[in-house]
Coordinates of C-alpha atoms and ligand atoms in Angstrom, one line a residue:
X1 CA 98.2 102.3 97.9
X2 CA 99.0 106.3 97.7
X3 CA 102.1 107.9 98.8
X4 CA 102.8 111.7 98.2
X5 CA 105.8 113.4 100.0
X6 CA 106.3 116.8 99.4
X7 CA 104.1 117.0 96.3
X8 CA 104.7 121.2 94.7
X9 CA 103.2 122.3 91.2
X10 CA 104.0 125.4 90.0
X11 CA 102.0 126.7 86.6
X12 CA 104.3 129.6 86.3
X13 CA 103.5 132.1 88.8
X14 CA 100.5 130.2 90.3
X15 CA 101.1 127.4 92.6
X16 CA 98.8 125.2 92.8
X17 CA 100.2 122.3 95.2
X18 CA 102.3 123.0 97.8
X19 CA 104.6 120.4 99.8
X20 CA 101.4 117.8 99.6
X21 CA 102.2 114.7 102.2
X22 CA 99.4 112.0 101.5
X23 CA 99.3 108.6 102.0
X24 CA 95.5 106.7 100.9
X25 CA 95.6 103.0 102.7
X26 CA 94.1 99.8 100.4
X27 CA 90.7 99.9 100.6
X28 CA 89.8 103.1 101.4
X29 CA 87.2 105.8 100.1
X30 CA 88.8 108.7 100.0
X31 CA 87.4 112.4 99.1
X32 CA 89.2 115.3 98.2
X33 CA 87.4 117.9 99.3
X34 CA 87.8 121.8 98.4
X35 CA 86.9 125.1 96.6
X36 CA 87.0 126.0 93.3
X37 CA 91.1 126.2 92.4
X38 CA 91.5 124.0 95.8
X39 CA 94.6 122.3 93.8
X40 CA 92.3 119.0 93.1
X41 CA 93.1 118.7 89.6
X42 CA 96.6 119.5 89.9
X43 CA 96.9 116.7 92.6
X44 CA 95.0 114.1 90.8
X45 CA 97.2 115.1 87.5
X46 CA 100.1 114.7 89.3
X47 CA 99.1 111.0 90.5
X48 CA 98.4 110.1 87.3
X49 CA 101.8 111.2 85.8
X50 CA 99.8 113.6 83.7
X51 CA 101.9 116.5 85.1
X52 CA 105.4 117.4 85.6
X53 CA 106.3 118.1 89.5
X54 CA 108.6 118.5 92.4
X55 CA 108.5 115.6 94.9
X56 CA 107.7 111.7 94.9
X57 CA 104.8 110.1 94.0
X58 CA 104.1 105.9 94.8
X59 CA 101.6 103.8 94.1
X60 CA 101.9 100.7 95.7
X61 CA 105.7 100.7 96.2
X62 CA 106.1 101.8 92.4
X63 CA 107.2 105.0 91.4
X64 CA 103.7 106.4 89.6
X65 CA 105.6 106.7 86.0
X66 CA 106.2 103.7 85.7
X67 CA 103.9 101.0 83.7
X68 CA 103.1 98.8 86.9
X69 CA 101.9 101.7 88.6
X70 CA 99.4 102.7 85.2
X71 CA 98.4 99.5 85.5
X72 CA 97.0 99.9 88.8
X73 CA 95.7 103.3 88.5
X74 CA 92.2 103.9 86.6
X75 CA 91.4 107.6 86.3
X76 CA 88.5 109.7 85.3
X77 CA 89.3 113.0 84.3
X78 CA 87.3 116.0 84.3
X79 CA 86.7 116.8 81.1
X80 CA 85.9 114.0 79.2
X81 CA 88.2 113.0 76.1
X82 CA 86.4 111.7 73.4
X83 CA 86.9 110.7 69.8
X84 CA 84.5 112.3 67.4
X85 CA 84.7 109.6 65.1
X86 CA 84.5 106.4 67.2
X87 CA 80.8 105.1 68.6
X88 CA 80.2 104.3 72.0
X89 CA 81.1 100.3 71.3
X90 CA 84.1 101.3 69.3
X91 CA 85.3 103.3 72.4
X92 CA 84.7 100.8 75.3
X93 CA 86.7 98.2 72.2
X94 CA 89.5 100.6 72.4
X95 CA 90.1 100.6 76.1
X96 CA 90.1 96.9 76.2
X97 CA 92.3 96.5 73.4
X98 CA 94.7 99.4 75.2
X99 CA 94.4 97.6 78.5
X100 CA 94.4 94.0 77.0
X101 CA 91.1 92.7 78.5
X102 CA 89.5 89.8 78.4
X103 CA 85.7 89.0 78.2
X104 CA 84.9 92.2 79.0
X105 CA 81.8 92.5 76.7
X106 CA 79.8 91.3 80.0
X107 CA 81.3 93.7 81.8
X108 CA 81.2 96.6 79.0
X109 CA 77.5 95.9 78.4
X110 CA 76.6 96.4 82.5
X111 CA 78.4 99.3 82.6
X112 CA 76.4 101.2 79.6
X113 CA 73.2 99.9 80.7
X114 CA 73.5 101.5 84.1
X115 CA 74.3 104.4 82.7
X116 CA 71.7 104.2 80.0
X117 CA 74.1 104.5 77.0
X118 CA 72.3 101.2 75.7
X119 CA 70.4 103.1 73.3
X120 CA 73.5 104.8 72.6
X121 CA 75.7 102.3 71.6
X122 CA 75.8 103.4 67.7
X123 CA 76.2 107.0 68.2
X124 CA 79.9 109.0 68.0
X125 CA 81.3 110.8 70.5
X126 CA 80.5 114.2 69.3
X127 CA 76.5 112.9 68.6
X128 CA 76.2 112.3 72.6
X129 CA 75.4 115.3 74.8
X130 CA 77.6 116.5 77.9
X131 CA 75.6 114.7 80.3
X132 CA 76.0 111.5 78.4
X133 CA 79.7 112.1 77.1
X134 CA 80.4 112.2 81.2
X135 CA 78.6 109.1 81.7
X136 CA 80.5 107.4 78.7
X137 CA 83.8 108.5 80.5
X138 CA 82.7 107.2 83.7
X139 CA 82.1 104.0 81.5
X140 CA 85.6 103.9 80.4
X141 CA 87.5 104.6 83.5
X142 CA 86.0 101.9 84.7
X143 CA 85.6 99.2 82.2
X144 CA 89.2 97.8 83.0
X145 CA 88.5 97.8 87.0
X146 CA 91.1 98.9 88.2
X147 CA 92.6 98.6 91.6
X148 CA 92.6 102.0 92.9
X149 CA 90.3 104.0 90.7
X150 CA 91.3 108.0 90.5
X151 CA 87.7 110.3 89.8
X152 CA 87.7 113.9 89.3
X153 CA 85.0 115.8 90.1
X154 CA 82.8 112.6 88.9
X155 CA 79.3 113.6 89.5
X156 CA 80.0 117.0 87.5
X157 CA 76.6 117.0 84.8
X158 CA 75.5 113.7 85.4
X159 CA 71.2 113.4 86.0
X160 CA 70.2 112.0 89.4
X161 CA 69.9 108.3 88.1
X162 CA 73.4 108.3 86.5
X163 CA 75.0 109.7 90.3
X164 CA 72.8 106.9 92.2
X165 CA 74.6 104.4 90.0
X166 CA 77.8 105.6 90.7
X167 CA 77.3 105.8 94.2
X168 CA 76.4 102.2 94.1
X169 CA 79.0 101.3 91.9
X170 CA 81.7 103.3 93.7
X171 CA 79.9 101.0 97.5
X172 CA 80.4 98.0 94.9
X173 CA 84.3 98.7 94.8
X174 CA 84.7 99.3 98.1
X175 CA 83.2 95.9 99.1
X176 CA 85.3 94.3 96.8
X177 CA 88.4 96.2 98.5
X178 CA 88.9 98.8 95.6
X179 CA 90.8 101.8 96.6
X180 CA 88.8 105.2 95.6
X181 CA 89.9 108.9 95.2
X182 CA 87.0 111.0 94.5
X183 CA 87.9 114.6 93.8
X184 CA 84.7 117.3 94.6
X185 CA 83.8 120.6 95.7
X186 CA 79.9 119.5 96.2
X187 CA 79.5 118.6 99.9
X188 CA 76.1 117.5 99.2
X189 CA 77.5 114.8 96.4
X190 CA 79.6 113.0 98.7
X191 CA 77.2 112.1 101.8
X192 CA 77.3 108.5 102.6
X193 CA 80.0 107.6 100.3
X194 CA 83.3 107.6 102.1
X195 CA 85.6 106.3 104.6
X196 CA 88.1 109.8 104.5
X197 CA 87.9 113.1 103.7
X198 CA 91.0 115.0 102.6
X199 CA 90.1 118.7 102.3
X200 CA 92.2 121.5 100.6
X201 CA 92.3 124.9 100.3
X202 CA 95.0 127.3 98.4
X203 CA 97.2 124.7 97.2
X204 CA 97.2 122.6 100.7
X205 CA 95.6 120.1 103.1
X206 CA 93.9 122.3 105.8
X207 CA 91.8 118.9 106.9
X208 CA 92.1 115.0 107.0
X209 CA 89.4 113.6 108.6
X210 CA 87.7 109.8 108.8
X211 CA 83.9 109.3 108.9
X212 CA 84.2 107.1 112.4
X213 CA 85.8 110.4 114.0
X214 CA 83.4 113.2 112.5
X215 CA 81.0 111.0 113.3
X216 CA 82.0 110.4 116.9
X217 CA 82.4 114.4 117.5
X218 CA 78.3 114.9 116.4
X219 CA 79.2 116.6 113.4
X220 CA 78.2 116.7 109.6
X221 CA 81.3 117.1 107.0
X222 CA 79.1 120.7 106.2
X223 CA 79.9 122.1 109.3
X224 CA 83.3 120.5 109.6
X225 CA 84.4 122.1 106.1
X226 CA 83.2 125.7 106.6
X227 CA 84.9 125.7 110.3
X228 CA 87.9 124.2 108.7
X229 CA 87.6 127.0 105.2
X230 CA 85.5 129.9 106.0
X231 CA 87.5 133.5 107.1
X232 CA 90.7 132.7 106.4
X233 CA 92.6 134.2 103.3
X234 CA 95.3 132.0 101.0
X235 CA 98.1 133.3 102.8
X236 CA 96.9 132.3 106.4
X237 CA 96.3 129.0 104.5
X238 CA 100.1 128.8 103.7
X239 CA 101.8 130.0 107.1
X240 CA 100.1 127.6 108.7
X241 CA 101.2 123.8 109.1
X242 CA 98.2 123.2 111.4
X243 CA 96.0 120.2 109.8
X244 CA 92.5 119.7 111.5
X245 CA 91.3 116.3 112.1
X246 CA 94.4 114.3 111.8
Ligands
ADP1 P1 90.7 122.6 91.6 O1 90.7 121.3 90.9 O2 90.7 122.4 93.1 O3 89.6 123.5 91.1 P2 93.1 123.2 90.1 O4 94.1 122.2 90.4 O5 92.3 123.1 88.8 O6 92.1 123.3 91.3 O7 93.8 124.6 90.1 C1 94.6 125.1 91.1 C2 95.2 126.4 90.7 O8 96.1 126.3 89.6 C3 94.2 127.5 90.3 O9 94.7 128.8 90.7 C4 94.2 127.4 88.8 O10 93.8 128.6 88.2 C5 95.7 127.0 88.5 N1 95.8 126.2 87.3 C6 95.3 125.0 87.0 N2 95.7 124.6 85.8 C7 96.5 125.5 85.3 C8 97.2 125.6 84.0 N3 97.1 124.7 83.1 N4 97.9 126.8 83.8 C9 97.9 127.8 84.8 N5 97.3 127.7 86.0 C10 96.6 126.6 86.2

């Protein structure tokens, strides 16, 4: 679904990916996994075609600027962009009109009930609270179900019964084949949830590791991540080409 060769991004001085080889399979639940200034963002960004960079990025045999690709791709940034001035309806009408659906009222209305934005539906963007403007963008990424849905730092805000529902909606895709890239630097958010876990550190992958082969070694992914990431400074994180797990 995901191919990444020798992915840099450079934000003047800072470089925040560096030669980034990734490929995600069909199907698969993937995290990314890493500290604070990791290079998450600036990955997912990059996937999206948000970002300008060095290297090639394909989804699915297209190059990820072009409009087949963005059809494929969903993504759910961070920080959620809102219009002040639109209600909840009015913006879950929008993205259907942008992405041409059909009969997605059935859809649109499941969506907001799980997240219990029912109540909501009237209310404008800047009326909702953090918690609930993060739900609503969940709601939206969504809404067109895409094929190989992009999530940064999902959980970020969300109450207890809003990250349940994801984690069931995000098991939902999988069954259905869905392809998932969940960006996070909570451990404790991503238990049962995936299939692989990428983790990064200082711009690279230090880890790639599935769940059948942490499993098989007796370890949890908290253990795994702080003997991949703990005592080791940026630039021993750069000289080395060593990736654990693979
Ligand atoms: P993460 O998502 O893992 O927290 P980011 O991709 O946001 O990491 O950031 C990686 C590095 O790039 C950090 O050092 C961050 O400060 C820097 N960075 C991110 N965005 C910008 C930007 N727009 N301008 C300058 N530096 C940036």
């Amino acid at each position: 679904m995901l191919n990444i060769s020798n992915l840099t991004k450079r934000y003047g001085k800072v470089t925040a990916c560096e030669g980034i080889n990734l490929d995600i399979a069909d199907g698969e639940v993937a995290i990314l996994l890493g500290p604070n200034g990791a290079g998450k963002s600036t990955l997912l960004k990059s996937v999206t075609g948000l970002l300008k960079y060095d290297g090639a990025i394909f989804i699915k045999d297209y190059h990820n600027k072009t409009p087949e690709a963005r059809r494929i791709m969903g993504y759910i940034p961070e920080m959620p962009a809102l219009y002040p001035n639109l209600t909840v309806s009015e913006h879950m009408e929008f993205i259907a009109r942008a992405y041409r659906l059909e009969n997605y009222r059935e859809r649109a209305d499941r969506l907001i009930d799980a997240f219990e934005l029912t109540d909501k539906k009237k209310k404008f963007g800047d009326e909702l609270s953090k918690g609930m403007q993060q739900k609503l963008n969940i709601c939206l990424g969504l809404l067109p179900d895409p094929e190989f849905v992009i999530m940064d730092e999902p959980m970020i805000g969300l109450d207890p019964h809003a990250i349940k529902q994801l984690k069931l909606i995000i098991e939902e895709m999988r069954q259905r084949g869905r392809t998932v890239l969940i960006s996070t630097h909570i451990i404790d958010s991503v238990d049962m949830l995936w299939d692989r876990t990428i983790i990064m550190q200082g711009g690279v992958i230090r880890a790639d590791i599935t769940k059948a082969r942490l499993d098989a070694a007796g370890k949890t992914l908290e253990e795994f991540f702080f003997a991949v990431t703990e005592g080791v400074s940026i630039e021993d994180v750069r000289q080395s080409s060593e990736v654990f797990g693979g």
